[in-house]
Short mmCIF file of C-alpha atoms in Angstrom, two decimals:
data_model
loop_
_atom_site.label_atom_id
_atom_site.label_comp_id
_atom_site.label_asym_id
_atom_site.label_seq_id
_atom_site.Cartn_x
_atom_site.Cartn_y
_atom_site.Cartn_z
CA MET A 25 12.19 78.77 -5.67
CA LYS A 26 15.92 79.06 -5.14
CA ILE A 27 17.16 75.71 -3.86
CA ALA A 28 20.48 74.39 -2.84
CA VAL A 29 21.38 70.56 -3.31
CA LEU A 30 24.47 69.65 -1.35
CA GLY A 31 26.04 66.56 -2.98
CA THR A 32 26.95 65.39 -6.35
CA GLY A 33 26.23 61.69 -6.11
CA VAL A 34 23.18 59.85 -7.53
CA VAL A 35 20.84 61.18 -4.89
CA GLY A 36 21.96 64.81 -5.29
CA ARG A 37 21.83 64.74 -9.10
CA THR A 38 18.42 62.96 -9.17
CA ILE A 39 16.90 65.46 -6.60
CA ALA A 40 18.49 68.41 -8.33
CA THR A 41 17.39 67.27 -11.86
CA LYS A 42 13.75 66.81 -10.73
CA LEU A 43 13.75 70.32 -9.12
CA VAL A 44 15.09 71.96 -12.30
CA SER A 45 12.30 70.14 -14.32
CA LEU A 46 9.75 71.68 -12.00
CA GLY A 47 11.11 75.17 -12.76
CA HIS A 48 13.22 75.81 -9.80
CA GLU A 49 16.60 77.64 -9.72
CA VAL A 50 18.84 74.95 -8.40
CA THR A 51 22.42 75.25 -7.21
CA MET A 52 24.38 72.11 -6.69
CA GLY A 53 26.90 72.39 -3.95
CA SER A 54 30.21 70.52 -3.67
CA ARG A 55 33.47 70.69 -1.96
CA SER A 56 35.03 72.76 -4.69
CA ALA A 57 33.44 75.02 -7.13
CA GLY A 58 35.07 73.17 -9.89
CA ASN A 59 33.70 69.91 -9.17
CA GLU A 60 33.43 67.75 -12.39
CA LYS A 61 30.21 65.98 -11.66
CA ALA A 62 28.53 69.11 -10.55
CA SER A 63 29.70 71.07 -13.61
CA ALA A 64 28.71 68.25 -16.07
CA TRP A 65 25.18 68.16 -14.35
CA ALA A 66 24.70 71.78 -14.56
CA LYS A 67 25.81 71.90 -18.31
CA GLN A 68 23.55 68.89 -19.11
CA SER A 69 20.52 70.43 -17.16
CA GLY A 70 20.71 73.82 -18.79
CA LYS A 71 18.43 76.70 -17.59
CA GLY A 72 18.01 77.06 -13.91
CA ALA A 73 21.02 74.61 -13.09
CA TYR A 74 24.01 76.05 -11.34
CA HIS A 75 27.01 74.63 -9.39
CA ARG A 76 28.94 76.45 -6.62
CA ASP A 77 30.93 75.40 -3.53
CA PHE A 78 29.06 74.29 -0.55
CA ALA A 79 28.98 77.84 1.02
CA ARG A 80 27.85 79.70 -2.03
CA ALA A 81 25.26 77.07 -2.82
CA ALA A 82 23.93 76.98 0.67
CA GLU A 83 23.88 80.91 0.60
CA SER A 84 21.76 80.84 -2.63
CA GLY A 85 19.25 78.38 -1.37
CA GLU A 86 15.84 79.41 0.33
CA ILE A 87 15.79 75.63 1.26
CA VAL A 88 18.72 73.20 1.30
CA PHE A 89 18.80 69.46 0.49
CA ALA A 90 21.51 67.51 2.23
CA CYS A 91 22.46 64.57 -0.19
CA THR A 92 26.05 63.86 0.62
CA ALA A 93 27.34 60.51 1.79
CA GLY A 94 26.41 60.25 5.46
CA LEU A 95 29.98 60.33 6.78
CA GLY A 96 30.31 63.63 4.98
CA THR A 97 27.20 65.42 5.94
CA LEU A 98 28.38 67.35 8.90
CA ASP A 99 31.72 68.32 7.09
CA ALA A 100 29.66 69.55 4.09
CA LEU A 101 27.34 71.57 6.44
CA ARG A 102 30.26 73.07 8.23
CA MET A 103 31.78 74.06 4.81
CA ALA A 104 28.36 75.53 3.87
CA GLY A 105 28.58 77.63 7.01
CA VAL A 106 26.18 78.37 9.73
CA LEU A 107 25.29 81.76 8.61
CA ASN A 108 24.33 80.53 5.22
CA LEU A 109 22.01 77.79 6.73
CA ARG A 110 20.61 79.80 9.64
CA SER A 111 16.74 79.54 10.01
CA LYS A 112 16.53 77.48 6.79
CA VAL A 113 14.73 74.27 6.19
CA LEU A 114 17.28 71.47 5.62
CA ILE A 115 16.05 68.38 4.19
CA ASP A 116 18.48 65.62 5.17
CA ILE A 117 18.39 62.63 2.85
CA SER A 118 21.72 61.28 3.74
CA ASN A 119 22.30 57.94 5.16
CA ALA A 120 24.34 57.04 8.37
CA LEU A 121 26.25 54.32 6.61
CA ASP A 122 29.95 53.79 6.97
CA LEU A 123 31.46 52.33 3.61
CA SER A 124 35.02 52.95 4.68
CA ASN A 125 35.64 49.13 5.08
CA GLY A 126 33.72 48.39 1.78
CA PHE A 127 30.51 46.44 1.51
CA PRO A 128 28.63 45.77 3.39
CA PRO A 129 28.29 49.21 4.97
CA VAL A 130 27.90 49.51 8.77
CA LEU A 131 25.69 51.87 10.51
CA SER A 132 27.33 54.96 12.11
CA PHE A 133 24.73 54.57 14.92
CA ARG A 134 23.30 51.75 17.02
CA GLY A 135 20.14 53.33 17.95
CA ASP A 136 21.04 55.88 20.52
CA ASP A 137 21.84 58.71 17.97
CA SER A 138 21.24 59.60 14.48
CA LEU A 139 22.65 61.73 11.62
CA GLY A 140 19.51 63.75 11.79
CA GLU A 141 19.93 64.50 15.54
CA SER A 142 23.71 65.16 15.10
CA ILE A 143 22.92 67.88 12.40
CA ARG A 144 20.47 69.53 14.91
CA ARG A 145 22.95 69.48 17.66
CA ALA A 146 25.76 71.02 15.43
CA PHE A 147 23.29 73.58 13.79
CA PRO A 148 20.53 74.32 16.33
CA GLU A 149 19.16 77.17 14.21
CA VAL A 150 18.65 75.08 11.16
CA LYS A 151 15.31 73.41 10.75
CA VAL A 152 16.44 69.91 10.00
CA VAL A 153 13.79 67.46 8.50
CA LYS A 154 14.78 63.87 7.75
CA THR A 155 13.12 62.17 4.99
CA LEU A 156 13.39 60.06 1.80
CA ASN A 157 16.53 58.12 2.98
CA THR A 158 14.32 54.96 3.05
CA VAL A 159 13.91 54.66 -0.77
CA ASN A 160 16.05 54.47 -3.90
CA ALA A 161 17.03 57.91 -5.44
CA GLU A 162 14.61 57.47 -8.49
CA VAL A 163 11.71 56.45 -6.24
CA MET A 164 12.39 59.69 -4.17
CA VAL A 165 11.30 61.74 -7.14
CA SER A 166 9.05 59.35 -8.80
CA PRO A 167 7.12 57.35 -6.24
CA ALA A 168 4.88 55.99 -8.89
CA ARG A 169 7.66 53.75 -9.96
CA VAL A 170 6.42 51.53 -7.13
CA PRO A 171 2.95 50.34 -7.58
CA GLY A 172 0.07 50.70 -5.01
CA ASP A 173 0.20 52.65 -1.74
CA HIS A 174 3.51 53.07 0.03
CA ASP A 175 4.82 55.52 2.45
CA ALA A 176 7.52 58.21 2.93
CA PHE A 177 8.36 59.07 6.57
CA VAL A 178 9.33 62.53 8.07
CA SER A 179 11.10 63.26 11.15
CA GLY A 180 11.89 66.80 12.67
CA ASN A 181 11.13 69.06 15.64
CA ASP A 182 9.99 72.24 13.71
CA ILE A 183 6.30 71.74 12.92
CA GLY A 184 6.25 74.48 10.31
CA ALA A 185 9.40 73.07 8.52
CA LYS A 186 7.96 69.53 8.55
CA ALA A 187 4.67 70.75 6.79
CA GLN A 188 6.67 72.53 4.23
CA VAL A 189 8.61 69.37 3.64
CA ILE A 190 5.44 67.35 3.41
CA ARG A 191 4.07 69.75 0.88
CA ILE A 192 7.15 69.50 -1.17
CA LEU A 193 7.13 65.55 -1.10
CA HIS A 194 3.36 65.73 -2.07
CA GLU A 195 3.18 68.49 -4.65
CA TRP A 196 6.52 68.32 -6.22
CA PHE A 197 7.60 64.76 -5.95
CA GLY A 198 4.20 63.06 -6.15
CA TRP A 199 4.10 61.28 -2.76
CA LYS A 200 0.56 60.48 -1.75
CA ASN A 201 1.24 58.79 1.64
CA LEU A 202 3.34 60.50 4.22
CA ILE A 203 3.95 59.41 7.91
CA ASP A 204 5.05 61.90 10.44
CA LEU A 205 7.06 59.85 12.84
CA GLY A 206 7.64 62.64 15.29
CA ASP A 207 10.64 64.63 16.33
CA ILE A 208 14.07 64.20 14.81
CA THR A 209 15.09 61.36 17.14
CA THR A 210 12.75 59.24 15.04
CA ALA A 211 15.41 59.39 12.49
CA ARG A 212 17.19 56.52 14.38
CA GLY A 213 14.53 54.25 13.04
CA THR A 214 14.63 55.39 9.37
CA GLU A 215 18.37 55.46 9.45
CA ALA A 216 18.69 51.83 10.80
CA TYR A 217 15.95 50.77 8.26
CA VAL A 218 18.52 51.20 5.52
CA LEU A 219 20.08 47.91 6.39
CA PHE A 220 16.69 46.34 5.95
CA TRP A 221 16.34 47.99 2.51
CA LEU A 222 19.69 46.59 1.43
CA GLN A 223 18.49 43.13 2.36
CA LEU A 224 15.21 43.57 0.64
CA MET A 225 17.05 44.72 -2.51
CA ARG A 226 18.97 41.65 -2.43
CA GLY A 227 15.89 39.50 -2.10
CA LEU A 228 13.66 41.32 -4.45
CA LYS A 229 16.37 41.96 -6.99
CA THR A 230 15.10 45.46 -7.76
CA THR A 231 15.41 48.91 -6.24
CA ASP A 232 11.88 49.83 -7.29
CA PHE A 233 10.26 48.89 -4.00
CA ASN A 234 9.09 50.52 -0.75
CA VAL A 235 6.93 49.65 2.31
CA GLN A 236 3.59 50.52 3.11
CA VAL A 237 2.51 50.48 6.75
CA PRO A 238 -1.04 48.93 7.37
CA LYS A 239 -2.16 49.48 10.94
CA GLN A 240 -5.19 48.73 12.99
CA MET B 23 4.11 17.87 16.94
CA LYS B 24 6.47 18.21 19.95
CA ILE B 25 7.79 21.70 20.05
CA ALA B 26 10.28 23.47 22.33
CA VAL B 27 9.86 27.26 23.19
CA LEU B 28 12.89 28.75 24.68
CA GLY B 29 12.26 31.79 26.71
CA THR B 30 9.38 32.92 29.19
CA GLY B 31 8.75 36.42 28.06
CA VAL B 32 5.82 37.90 26.14
CA VAL B 33 7.10 36.52 22.79
CA GLY B 34 7.76 32.96 24.27
CA ARG B 35 4.45 32.87 26.13
CA THR B 36 2.49 34.06 23.12
CA ILE B 37 4.15 31.55 20.61
CA ALA B 38 3.81 28.73 23.07
CA THR B 39 0.03 29.52 23.79
CA LYS B 40 -0.61 29.56 20.22
CA LEU B 41 1.06 26.25 19.54
CA VAL B 42 -0.84 24.61 22.43
CA SER B 43 -4.06 25.90 21.07
CA LEU B 44 -3.27 24.13 17.87
CA GLY B 45 -2.97 20.93 19.67
CA HIS B 46 0.83 20.58 19.77
CA GLU B 47 2.83 19.38 22.65
CA VAL B 48 4.84 22.38 23.87
CA THR B 49 7.64 22.51 26.29
CA MET B 50 8.63 25.92 27.49
CA GLY B 51 12.42 26.08 28.42
CA SER B 52 14.04 28.32 30.84
CA ARG B 53 17.18 28.79 32.75
CA SER B 54 15.99 26.71 35.75
CA ALA B 55 13.17 24.03 35.72
CA GLY B 56 11.47 25.91 38.38
CA ASN B 57 10.99 29.19 36.62
CA GLU B 58 7.78 30.84 38.02
CA LYS B 59 6.70 32.43 34.64
CA ALA B 60 7.00 29.10 32.84
CA SER B 61 5.36 27.20 35.58
CA ALA B 62 2.43 29.71 35.68
CA TRP B 63 2.21 29.51 31.87
CA ALA B 64 2.04 25.82 31.93
CA LYS B 65 -0.49 25.55 34.71
CA GLN B 66 -2.80 28.00 33.00
CA SER B 67 -2.41 26.42 29.60
CA GLY B 68 -3.37 22.95 30.75
CA LYS B 69 -3.17 19.92 28.40
CA GLY B 70 -0.24 19.77 26.23
CA ALA B 71 1.92 22.59 28.04
CA TYR B 72 4.91 21.57 29.82
CA HIS B 73 8.03 23.57 31.29
CA ARG B 74 11.52 22.23 31.76
CA ASP B 75 15.04 23.73 31.74
CA PHE B 76 16.61 24.62 28.40
CA ALA B 77 18.30 21.37 27.88
CA ARG B 78 15.30 19.04 28.59
CA ALA B 79 13.02 21.45 26.59
CA ALA B 80 15.34 21.47 23.59
CA GLU B 81 15.64 17.69 23.82
CA SER B 82 11.88 17.16 23.71
CA GLY B 83 11.23 19.38 20.63
CA GLU B 84 11.13 18.20 17.21
CA ILE B 85 11.54 21.98 16.38
CA VAL B 86 12.82 24.82 18.71
CA PHE B 87 11.62 28.35 18.88
CA ALA B 88 14.37 30.74 20.19
CA CYS B 89 12.29 33.50 22.08
CA THR B 90 14.74 34.75 24.69
CA ALA B 91 15.99 38.30 24.82
CA GLY B 92 18.58 38.60 22.14
CA LEU B 93 21.59 39.12 24.53
CA GLY B 94 20.68 35.73 26.11
CA THR B 95 20.00 33.79 22.97
CA LEU B 96 23.39 32.28 22.61
CA ASP B 97 23.75 31.42 26.27
CA ALA B 98 20.36 29.70 26.29
CA LEU B 99 21.29 27.85 23.27
CA ARG B 100 24.64 26.67 24.90
CA MET B 101 22.46 25.59 28.00
CA ALA B 102 20.17 23.79 25.66
CA GLY B 103 23.13 21.81 24.39
CA VAL B 104 24.38 21.19 21.00
CA LEU B 105 23.35 17.42 21.19
CA ASN B 106 19.76 18.46 21.85
CA LEU B 107 19.72 20.94 19.05
CA ARG B 108 21.60 19.13 16.50
CA SER B 109 20.02 18.84 12.99
CA LYS B 110 16.79 20.53 14.36
CA VAL B 111 15.03 23.45 12.68
CA LEU B 112 15.51 26.41 15.01
CA ILE B 113 13.23 29.31 14.53
CA ASP B 114 15.09 32.39 15.76
CA ILE B 115 12.64 35.15 16.81
CA SER B 116 15.00 36.98 19.15
CA ASN B 117 15.94 40.61 18.62
CA ALA B 118 19.68 41.94 18.59
CA LEU B 119 18.84 44.62 21.21
CA ASP B 120 20.93 45.59 24.14
CA LEU B 121 18.74 47.04 26.79
CA SER B 122 21.53 46.97 29.40
CA ASN B 123 21.72 50.71 29.51
CA GLY B 124 17.79 51.06 29.45
CA PHE B 125 15.67 52.72 26.88
CA PRO B 126 16.37 53.34 23.96
CA PRO B 127 17.78 50.12 23.28
CA VAL B 128 20.93 49.87 20.98
CA LEU B 129 21.65 47.31 18.17
CA SER B 130 24.12 44.55 19.11
CA PHE B 131 25.32 44.71 15.50
CA ARG B 132 25.96 47.62 13.15
CA GLY B 133 25.39 45.49 9.84
CA ASP B 134 28.29 43.40 9.45
CA ASP B 135 26.93 40.61 11.65
CA SER B 136 23.58 39.35 13.13
CA LEU B 137 22.12 37.29 15.83
CA GLY B 138 21.07 34.77 13.22
CA GLU B 139 24.47 34.40 11.81
CA SER B 140 26.15 34.07 15.25
CA ILE B 141 23.75 31.37 16.14
CA ARG B 142 24.60 29.47 12.81
CA ARG B 143 28.55 30.03 13.62
CA ALA B 144 28.11 28.70 17.08
CA PHE B 145 25.85 25.80 16.19
CA PRO B 146 26.66 24.91 12.49
CA GLU B 147 24.48 21.81 12.59
CA VAL B 148 21.35 23.44 13.65
CA LYS B 149 19.21 24.69 10.85
CA VAL B 150 18.42 28.26 12.03
CA VAL B 151 15.71 30.28 10.40
CA LYS B 152 15.19 33.96 11.34
CA THR B 153 11.67 35.16 11.25
CA LEU B 154 8.78 37.11 12.92
CA ASN B 155 11.11 39.51 14.85
CA THR B 156 9.79 42.44 12.80
CA VAL B 157 6.44 42.37 14.53
CA ASN B 158 4.84 42.46 17.87
CA ALA B 159 4.16 39.16 19.68
CA GLU B 160 0.42 39.17 19.21
CA VAL B 161 0.80 39.96 15.47
CA MET B 162 3.25 37.06 15.19
CA VAL B 163 0.50 34.54 15.85
CA SER B 164 -2.44 36.57 14.71
CA PRO B 165 -1.38 38.53 11.65
CA ALA B 166 -4.99 39.39 10.92
CA ARG B 167 -4.78 41.86 13.76
CA VAL B 168 -3.23 44.13 11.08
CA PRO B 169 -5.65 44.86 8.31
CA GLY B 170 -4.83 44.32 4.60
CA ASP B 171 -1.87 42.66 3.06
CA HIS B 172 1.49 42.64 5.00
CA ASP B 173 4.59 40.62 5.10
CA ALA B 174 6.63 38.28 7.26
CA PHE B 175 10.29 37.75 6.32
CA VAL B 176 12.41 34.64 6.47
CA SER B 177 16.30 34.26 6.34
CA GLY B 178 18.05 31.07 6.48
CA ASN B 179 20.50 28.78 4.63
CA ASP B 180 18.71 25.53 4.72
CA ILE B 181 16.19 25.40 1.95
CA GLY B 182 14.21 22.56 3.61
CA ALA B 183 14.16 24.27 6.94
CA LYS B 184 12.94 27.45 5.38
CA ALA B 185 10.17 25.77 3.58
CA GLN B 186 8.97 24.15 6.80
CA VAL B 187 9.05 27.49 8.59
CA ILE B 188 7.11 29.18 5.87
CA ARG B 189 4.52 26.36 6.02
CA ILE B 190 4.38 26.79 9.83
CA LEU B 191 3.87 30.64 9.51
CA HIS B 192 1.32 29.99 6.75
CA GLU B 193 -0.74 27.22 8.09
CA TRP B 194 -0.39 27.49 11.84
CA PHE B 195 -0.15 31.22 12.39
CA GLY B 196 -2.20 32.43 9.39
CA TRP B 197 0.56 34.52 7.47
CA LYS B 198 -0.60 35.08 3.97
CA ASN B 199 2.54 36.99 2.55
CA LEU B 200 5.98 35.73 3.15
CA ILE B 201 9.09 37.09 1.71
CA ASP B 202 12.28 34.83 1.55
CA LEU B 203 15.00 37.33 1.78
CA GLY B 204 17.71 34.80 1.26
CA ASP B 205 20.41 33.25 3.47
CA ILE B 206 20.87 33.98 7.03
CA THR B 207 23.06 37.00 6.45
CA THR B 208 19.84 38.85 5.52
CA ALA B 209 18.93 38.75 9.14
CA ARG B 210 21.19 41.72 9.39
CA GLY B 211 18.32 43.71 7.62
CA THR B 212 15.41 42.44 9.89
CA GLU B 213 17.35 42.78 13.08
CA ALA B 214 18.21 46.51 12.35
CA TYR B 215 14.62 47.05 11.23
CA VAL B 216 13.53 46.73 14.86
CA LEU B 217 14.74 50.21 15.45
CA PHE B 218 12.44 51.46 12.78
CA TRP B 219 9.68 49.33 14.31
CA LEU B 220 10.25 51.22 17.62
CA GLN B 221 9.99 54.55 16.00
CA LEU B 222 6.80 53.54 13.95
CA MET B 223 5.32 52.43 17.09
CA ARG B 224 5.94 55.86 18.75
CA GLY B 225 4.53 57.51 15.72
CA LEU B 226 1.50 55.28 15.16
CA LYS B 227 0.67 54.75 18.91
CA THR B 228 -0.17 51.11 18.41
CA THR B 229 1.74 47.83 18.13
CA ASP B 230 -0.80 46.37 15.76
CA PHE B 231 1.01 47.36 12.57
CA ASN B 232 3.41 45.92 10.00
CA VAL B 233 4.91 46.51 6.64
CA GLN B 234 3.90 45.53 3.25
CA VAL B 235 6.52 45.67 0.35
CA PRO B 236 5.05 46.76 -2.93
CA LYS B 237 7.55 46.47 -5.83
CA GLN B 238 7.73 46.86 -9.50
#
């Protein structure tokens, strides 16, 4: 499949590398076509790995992963262009964290909005599904790094898009347990969760962890 | 033991009822000594159940549970009075949620502060330990309502106070798995987590759930 991965950070490179290893044709998108990190990634990854600017990358993808820093997501999608994204499944992994004042990051939203929803408002024809932002990049594509049962969460309004994303998480990335939280407003929960994740990381002194949700 | 429970809502009543059932002498504190909910609770609970205003309740307690709504916690503690709280272990269960504009609630903090920390700043001689705000009231005192292994979290700066709270959660409330996240700043994580809890509740259609943290 032809896939666009927007973003050249750890999340973008990890997702893109995994997709290439599965035999997909992956185009990493960045602000400028000559981005050094994207270029180095494509060179290192070899066959099936390309890099272009956001618009060309989005145009090439049958599905699109949004992996930029959260503050840059909407800008990146605007540069990608509404026509290049229209009717496509957009897997939003970005986190609604503002690091402009350094560490600790603060949430961009207090619970009455989310990045997932703001993407949907700005691009109503895009089928946005929020997922994977609750785990470390390596765990996203290798959930078996964490022992035992543990869960990934999906939020989105388009049932078909959500089913496709669940299939991708299951069959490509190896996720066994997936919880469909509901529509895209449920991204408010998983986006706020990241503050909890940061404190758990401090307490557990590892990034190879996740949560499992036992219920009655 | 003599215990003060500040707050007359579901959390306060559930905690206080559990403590009475264990044979403790529990005083429920409220803004005014004549509070109807506190009075009804004490009457219904019988032996060992009392109700007073915040100051008299705090004075009576060897340890103090803060179970008010988050926006009212600091006010309640000011009314309780610094002399009545001094050097005591304060178990803060309140949530940093602002419901003044109705549902959905918004977080009072974005990740650069927490209710736990603000209590510690306002009452530096109080040994504040944040815990249990990540589960429903019934689960707080009956963790076995949720099947399997699942975790409660504690945050606090005083090691001895934290050890005492861990013992209380373990021996009185029946918690098997406790994660010490670290100092009180880690309450930023568990307080933000509540937005995730709210979305999970929507998705799972039950309040009898919790998370377990598998790690490498």
